[in-house]
Coordinates of C-alpha atoms in Angstrom, one line a residue:
M1 CA -1.7 7.9 -7.6
A2 CA -2.2 11.4 -6.3
I3 CA 1.0 12.9 -4.8
Q4 CA 1.7 16.4 -3.4
L5 CA 4.0 18.6 -5.3
N6 CA 4.6 22.0 -3.8
H7 CA 8.4 22.6 -3.9
F8 CA 10.8 23.4 -6.7
F9 CA 12.2 20.6 -8.7
S10 CA 13.9 20.4 -12.1
I11 CA 14.0 17.3 -14.2
L12 CA 16.1 16.3 -17.2
F13 CA 14.0 13.3 -18.4
T14 CA 14.6 11.2 -21.5
I15 CA 12.6 8.2 -22.4
F16 CA 13.0 5.5 -25.0
A17 CA 9.9 3.3 -24.8
L18 CA 10.3 0.2 -27.0
S19 CA 7.8 -2.4 -28.1
S20 CA 9.8 -5.1 -26.5
S21 CA 12.1 -5.2 -23.5
C22 CA 15.9 -5.6 -23.7
Y23 CA 18.0 -6.5 -20.7
G24 CA 21.4 -6.3 -22.5
G25 CA 21.9 -10.1 -22.4
R26 CA 23.3 -10.0 -18.9
S27 CA 22.6 -12.7 -16.4
L28 CA 23.6 -13.7 -13.0
Q29 CA 24.9 -17.1 -13.8
L30 CA 27.7 -16.9 -11.3
L31 CA 25.3 -15.7 -8.6
N32 CA 22.9 -18.5 -9.2
K33 CA 25.6 -21.1 -8.9
I34 CA 26.7 -20.0 -5.5
N35 CA 26.2 -22.7 -2.8
P36 CA 26.6 -22.2 0.9
G37 CA 30.2 -22.7 1.9
E38 CA 31.7 -22.2 -1.5
S39 CA 35.3 -20.8 -1.1
L40 CA 34.7 -18.1 -3.7
Y41 CA 32.9 -15.9 -1.2
E42 CA 33.8 -17.7 2.0
A43 CA 35.8 -14.9 3.5
N44 CA 33.2 -12.1 3.4
T45 CA 29.9 -13.7 2.5
F46 CA 27.0 -13.6 5.0
N47 CA 24.5 -16.2 3.9
V48 CA 21.1 -15.9 5.6
N49 CA 20.9 -19.7 5.9
D50 CA 23.9 -19.6 8.3
Y51 CA 21.8 -17.4 10.6
G52 CA 18.8 -19.7 10.8
A53 CA 16.8 -18.9 7.7
K54 CA 14.7 -21.9 6.5
G55 CA 13.6 -20.6 3.1
D56 CA 10.5 -22.7 3.0
G57 CA 8.1 -19.8 2.3
K58 CA 6.2 -20.5 5.5
K59 CA 8.5 -19.9 8.5
D60 CA 9.3 -16.3 9.4
D61 CA 12.9 -15.7 8.4
T62 CA 13.0 -12.0 9.5
Q63 CA 15.3 -12.4 12.4
A64 CA 17.8 -14.5 10.5
F65 CA 18.0 -11.7 7.9
V66 CA 18.5 -9.1 10.7
K67 CA 21.3 -11.0 12.2
A68 CA 23.1 -11.6 8.9
W69 CA 22.7 -7.9 8.0
D70 CA 24.1 -6.7 11.3
E71 CA 27.3 -8.7 10.7
A72 CA 27.6 -7.9 7.0
C73 CA 27.1 -4.2 7.6
S74 CA 29.8 -4.1 10.2
S75 CA 32.3 -6.0 8.1
S76 CA 34.6 -4.9 5.2
N77 CA 33.6 -5.5 1.6
A78 CA 30.8 -7.8 2.6
I79 CA 28.3 -9.8 0.5
F80 CA 24.9 -10.3 2.0
L81 CA 23.6 -13.4 0.3
V82 CA 20.0 -14.6 -0.2
P83 CA 20.9 -18.0 -1.8
S84 CA 19.0 -19.4 -4.8
G85 CA 16.5 -22.3 -4.7
K86 CA 14.5 -21.1 -1.7
T87 CA 11.8 -18.7 -0.8
Y88 CA 12.2 -16.6 2.4
L89 CA 9.1 -15.2 4.2
L90 CA 9.7 -11.8 5.7
K91 CA 7.8 -9.3 7.9
Q92 CA 8.7 -5.6 7.9
I93 CA 12.5 -5.1 8.0
T94 CA 14.9 -2.2 7.8
F95 CA 18.5 -2.8 6.7
K96 CA 20.1 0.2 8.3
G97 CA 23.5 1.8 7.8
P98 CA 25.9 3.4 7.7
C99 CA 28.0 0.3 7.1
K100 CA 31.8 -0.1 7.5
S101 CA 32.6 -0.2 3.8
S102 CA 31.1 -0.9 0.4
L103 CA 28.6 -3.8 0.5
T104 CA 26.8 -6.1 -2.0
I105 CA 23.3 -7.6 -1.6
K106 CA 22.8 -10.6 -3.8
V107 CA 19.1 -11.7 -4.1
A108 CA 19.6 -15.0 -5.8
G109 CA 16.7 -16.6 -4.0
N110 CA 13.1 -15.4 -3.6
I111 CA 11.7 -13.1 -0.9
L112 CA 8.0 -13.2 0.0
A113 CA 6.1 -10.7 2.1
S114 CA 3.9 -11.8 5.0
N115 CA 0.3 -11.5 3.9
D116 CA -0.9 -10.8 7.5
R117 CA -1.7 -7.1 7.5
S118 CA -1.3 -6.9 11.3
D119 CA 2.5 -7.5 10.7
Y120 CA 2.7 -4.0 9.3
K121 CA 1.2 -2.1 12.3
D122 CA 4.6 -0.3 13.1
N123 CA 4.6 1.4 9.7
V124 CA 1.9 0.5 7.2
R125 CA 3.8 2.3 4.3
Q126 CA 6.9 0.2 4.2
W127 CA 7.9 -3.5 3.9
L128 CA 11.7 -3.8 3.0
V129 CA 13.7 -0.7 3.7
I130 CA 17.4 -0.1 3.0
K131 CA 18.4 3.1 4.8
S132 CA 21.6 5.2 5.0
V133 CA 23.8 2.7 3.1
D134 CA 26.3 4.3 0.8
N135 CA 28.3 2.5 -2.0
L136 CA 25.8 -0.3 -2.1
S137 CA 25.3 -2.8 -5.0
V138 CA 22.1 -4.8 -5.1
E139 CA 21.9 -7.7 -7.6
G140 CA 18.9 -9.9 -8.5
G141 CA 18.5 -13.4 -9.7
G142 CA 15.4 -14.4 -7.7
Y143 CA 12.3 -12.3 -7.1
I144 CA 10.8 -10.1 -4.4
D145 CA 7.1 -10.7 -4.0
G146 CA 4.9 -8.3 -2.0
S147 CA 1.9 -10.6 -1.6
G148 CA -0.2 -7.7 -2.7
K149 CA -3.5 -9.4 -3.3
I150 CA -4.7 -9.0 0.3
W151 CA -4.0 -5.3 0.2
W152 CA -5.6 -4.8 -3.2
E153 CA -8.8 -6.5 -2.1
N154 CA -9.1 -4.2 0.9
S155 CA -8.4 -1.0 -1.1
C156 CA -11.1 1.7 -1.4
K157 CA -10.3 1.8 -5.1
I158 CA -11.4 -1.8 -5.5
N159 CA -14.2 -1.7 -2.9
K160 CA -15.8 1.8 -2.4
K161 CA -17.1 0.6 1.0
N162 CA -13.6 0.3 2.4
P163 CA -11.9 3.3 4.0
C164 CA -9.0 4.7 2.0
K165 CA -5.7 3.6 3.7
H166 CA -2.1 3.4 2.8
A167 CA -0.3 0.2 2.0
P168 CA 3.4 -0.7 2.1
T169 CA 6.0 0.0 -0.6
A170 CA 7.7 -3.3 -1.4
L171 CA 11.3 -2.0 -1.5
V172 CA 12.5 1.5 -0.4
F173 CA 16.0 2.9 -0.7
Q174 CA 16.3 5.9 1.6
D175 CA 19.2 8.2 2.0
C176 CA 21.5 6.0 -0.1
N177 CA 24.4 7.5 -2.2
N178 CA 26.3 5.8 -5.0
L179 CA 23.7 3.1 -5.3
V180 CA 23.7 0.4 -8.1
V181 CA 20.6 -1.8 -8.5
S182 CA 20.7 -4.4 -11.3
N183 CA 18.6 -7.3 -12.7
L184 CA 16.1 -7.1 -9.8
K185 CA 12.6 -8.5 -10.2
I186 CA 9.8 -7.2 -8.0
Q187 CA 6.2 -8.4 -8.3
N188 CA 2.8 -8.0 -6.7
A189 CA 3.7 -5.1 -4.5
Q190 CA 1.3 -4.1 -1.8
Q191 CA 1.4 -0.6 -3.2
M192 CA 4.5 0.9 -4.9
H193 CA 7.1 -1.6 -6.0
L194 CA 10.4 0.3 -5.8
S195 CA 11.2 3.7 -4.3
F196 CA 14.3 5.9 -4.2
S197 CA 13.9 8.6 -1.6
Q198 CA 16.6 11.2 -0.7
C199 CA 19.2 9.3 -2.7
N200 CA 22.0 10.7 -4.9
H201 CA 23.8 9.0 -7.8
V202 CA 21.6 6.0 -8.5
S203 CA 22.0 3.6 -11.3
A204 CA 19.1 1.1 -11.8
S205 CA 19.3 -1.3 -14.8
G206 CA 17.6 -4.5 -15.9
I207 CA 14.7 -3.9 -13.6
S208 CA 11.6 -6.1 -14.0
I209 CA 8.4 -5.1 -12.3
S210 CA 4.9 -6.7 -12.6
S211 CA 1.5 -6.5 -11.0
P212 CA -2.0 -6.9 -12.5
R213 CA -3.5 -4.1 -14.5
K214 CA -6.2 -3.5 -11.9
S215 CA -4.0 -3.5 -8.8
P216 CA -4.4 -0.1 -7.2
N217 CA -1.6 2.4 -6.7
T218 CA 1.1 -0.1 -7.6
D219 CA 3.6 2.4 -9.1
G220 CA 6.6 0.7 -10.6
I221 CA 9.6 3.0 -9.8
H222 CA 8.9 6.0 -7.6
I223 CA 11.6 8.7 -7.3
T224 CA 11.3 11.5 -4.7
H225 CA 13.8 14.1 -3.3
S226 CA 16.6 12.4 -5.2
Q227 CA 19.3 13.6 -7.6
N228 CA 21.2 12.0 -10.5
V229 CA 19.1 9.0 -11.0
K230 CA 19.6 6.8 -14.1
V231 CA 17.1 4.0 -15.0
T232 CA 17.9 1.8 -18.0
N233 CA 16.5 -1.3 -19.6
A234 CA 13.4 -1.7 -17.5
N235 CA 10.3 -3.7 -18.2
I236 CA 7.4 -2.4 -16.1
G237 CA 3.8 -3.5 -16.0
T238 CA 1.6 -2.2 -13.1
G239 CA -1.8 -0.9 -12.2
D240 CA -0.5 2.7 -11.8
D241 CA 2.5 4.7 -13.0
C242 CA 5.3 2.8 -14.5
I243 CA 7.7 5.5 -13.3
S244 CA 6.5 8.4 -11.0
I245 CA 8.6 11.4 -10.1
E246 CA 7.8 13.6 -7.2
D247 CA 9.0 16.9 -5.8
G248 CA 12.6 17.7 -4.8
T249 CA 14.0 15.6 -7.7
Q250 CA 16.7 16.7 -10.1
I251 CA 18.4 15.1 -13.1
V252 CA 16.6 11.9 -13.9
R253 CA 17.3 10.0 -17.1
A254 CA 15.2 6.9 -18.1
T255 CA 16.1 5.1 -21.3
N256 CA 14.9 1.9 -23.0
I257 CA 11.7 1.6 -20.8
T258 CA 9.0 -0.8 -21.8
C259 CA 5.8 0.3 -20.0
G260 CA 2.5 -1.6 -20.0
P261 CA 0.1 -2.1 -18.5
G262 CA 0.3 1.1 -16.5
H263 CA -0.2 4.8 -16.4
G264 CA 3.0 5.7 -18.2
I265 CA 5.8 8.1 -17.0
S266 CA 4.3 10.6 -14.6
V267 CA 5.8 13.7 -13.0
G268 CA 3.9 14.2 -9.8
S269 CA 0.5 15.6 -9.4
L270 CA 0.4 19.4 -9.5
G271 CA -0.9 20.0 -6.0
D272 CA -3.4 18.1 -3.9
N273 CA -4.9 18.1 -0.4
D274 CA -3.5 21.1 1.5
S275 CA -1.1 22.3 -1.2
K276 CA -3.8 24.7 -2.7
G277 CA -2.7 24.0 -6.2
G278 CA 1.0 23.9 -5.5
S279 CA 3.9 26.2 -6.0
G280 CA 7.4 26.2 -7.5
S281 CA 8.2 24.8 -10.9
A282 CA 8.6 21.6 -13.0
T283 CA 11.1 22.4 -15.7
N284 CA 13.5 21.0 -18.3
M285 CA 11.8 17.8 -19.2
K286 CA 12.4 15.8 -22.4
F287 CA 10.2 13.0 -23.7
L288 CA 12.0 11.5 -26.7
N289 CA 11.8 8.5 -29.1
I290 CA 8.6 6.9 -27.8
K291 CA 6.5 4.2 -29.5
L292 CA 2.8 4.1 -28.6
D293 CA 0.6 1.1 -28.9
N294 CA -3.1 1.7 -28.1
V295 CA -2.4 3.9 -25.1
D296 CA -4.6 6.3 -23.1
N297 CA -3.5 9.9 -22.8
P298 CA -0.3 9.7 -24.9
I299 CA 0.7 13.3 -24.1
I300 CA -0.8 15.1 -21.2
I301 CA -0.1 18.0 -18.9
D302 CA -2.9 18.4 -16.4
Q303 CA -2.7 21.2 -13.8
N304 CA -6.3 20.4 -12.8
Y305 CA -5.6 16.7 -11.9
C306 CA -8.2 15.3 -9.5
D307 CA -7.7 11.8 -8.0
Q308 CA -11.0 11.5 -6.1
D309 CA -14.6 10.8 -6.8
E310 CA -15.9 14.2 -5.9
P311 CA -15.0 17.2 -8.1
C312 CA -11.9 19.1 -6.9
K313 CA -12.1 22.8 -6.5
K314 CA -10.3 25.0 -9.0
Q315 CA -7.2 26.4 -7.5
K316 CA -5.7 29.9 -8.0
S317 CA -2.1 28.7 -7.6
A318 CA -0.2 26.1 -9.6
V319 CA 3.2 24.6 -10.2
Q320 CA 4.8 26.4 -13.2
V321 CA 5.4 24.0 -16.0
K322 CA 7.9 25.1 -18.6
D323 CA 10.6 24.0 -21.0
V324 CA 9.1 20.6 -22.0
V325 CA 10.1 18.8 -25.2
Y326 CA 8.1 16.1 -26.9
K327 CA 10.0 14.7 -29.9
N328 CA 9.8 11.5 -32.1
I329 CA 6.6 10.1 -30.6
K330 CA 4.6 7.9 -32.8
G331 CA 1.9 5.2 -32.6
T332 CA -1.8 4.7 -31.7
S333 CA -4.1 6.1 -29.1
S334 CA -7.4 5.0 -27.6
S335 CA -8.2 8.3 -25.9
K336 CA -10.9 10.8 -26.6
S337 CA -8.3 13.5 -26.8
D338 CA -4.8 12.3 -27.7
V339 CA -2.8 15.5 -26.8
V340 CA -4.0 17.3 -23.8
F341 CA -2.6 20.5 -22.3
D342 CA -4.9 21.6 -19.4
C343 CA -2.9 24.4 -17.9
N344 CA -3.6 27.1 -15.4
A345 CA -4.7 30.5 -16.7
K346 CA -2.5 32.4 -14.1
Y347 CA 0.5 30.0 -14.6
P348 CA 0.3 28.8 -18.2
C349 CA 2.5 26.1 -19.5
K350 CA 5.5 27.8 -21.2
G351 CA 8.2 26.8 -23.7
I352 CA 6.5 23.6 -24.9
T353 CA 8.3 22.1 -27.9
M354 CA 6.6 19.5 -30.2
E355 CA 8.5 17.9 -33.0
N356 CA 8.0 14.8 -35.2
I357 CA 4.8 13.7 -33.5
D358 CA 2.4 11.3 -35.3
I359 CA -0.5 9.9 -33.2
K360 CA -3.3 8.0 -34.8
K361 CA -6.6 6.6 -33.3
T362 CA -6.7 2.9 -32.8
N363 CA -10.3 2.9 -34.2
G364 CA -9.3 4.9 -37.3
K365 CA -11.0 8.1 -36.3
V366 CA -9.2 11.5 -36.5
A367 CA -6.8 12.2 -33.5
R368 CA -7.6 15.2 -31.4
A369 CA -5.6 17.8 -29.4
T370 CA -7.2 20.0 -26.7
C371 CA -5.0 22.8 -25.5
D372 CA -5.8 25.4 -22.8
N373 CA -3.4 28.0 -21.5
V374 CA -0.3 26.6 -23.2
Q375 CA 2.5 28.6 -25.0
L376 CA 4.1 26.5 -27.7
S377 CA 7.6 27.6 -28.5
K378 CA 8.1 25.2 -31.4
V379 CA 5.8 23.0 -33.5
V380 CA 7.3 20.9 -36.4
D381 CA 5.6 18.0 -38.2
V382 CA 3.0 17.4 -35.5
S383 CA -0.3 15.5 -35.7
P384 CA -2.6 16.2 -34.0
Q385 CA -1.9 19.9 -33.4
C386 CA -3.5 22.4 -31.0

């Protein structure tokens, strides 16, 4: 997915991509045993069923969720409960703060998006939004389903005759500080699955994201204008980036990530549309301890990225890419070129470290590296080399 990147941002980024996912053995057994009216949460639990939600997957439950949220947000130490065993159909909804105190959202049941695209006329880019809520904990157990098929079928990337239009992100956290998201399952997003925007101090663990390989622009986790974001133990399979990071973002750490299908871990696009190549810098990135299995583009820096059918014009400006480390990366590749540094002549890639890299072709041919305008600061035990 092409994204504009024309401001300074700095990333500390560490990835451990394993051949199989691990969720730490944690489960939400207590959550899944909650029944309406149980005394354990009776004092401060706001169950959507008590506000008229039917949970039959057919009746619109949006207003019941709004009513339950309004009371939970205005109460102390509240639990907003989506109980297990039911599927709740929702149109667009914004859970807005600030709230009275810390709050927990328990998604033990299932949430299903309306597949009527006219229900998104107010804002076609969002479905579920949690905005300006600090000290929030969100726990899974059920799933969140974006009913994305109707959106994919109408995408210009699937049918070239269709005009190119935006589609909703399934779940957006905006302007949330001290946020914990755990054991959440999101599937079939209309476009992106999970987005953190303008958030600070985020911990996301045990996240499961899935959409078909050919679903367009279905990024798994999208991070923009956010700081201090930690993603651990995630299993992500999509039709676009597993994790995408955009401008204004600082200090991101992603560990134990299983990615596939998908376009990998991507840091922006280095300028598109009116950004004229971009400006600023992308610095201090580390890609460590990665296992590759028949992947396209294992290692790539592309300052000439073009996400359109017509050729893009060469730009005179570019985002400065520097201080990037690739270390302990091994496995197989299906690409024509397995290591690609396509950097700008005026703003070459600087301070690139490569250590303990062993990439082989899936078909047994010799792996290749293509390198333009890149300044390597360290190369130790690397195959293929520039």
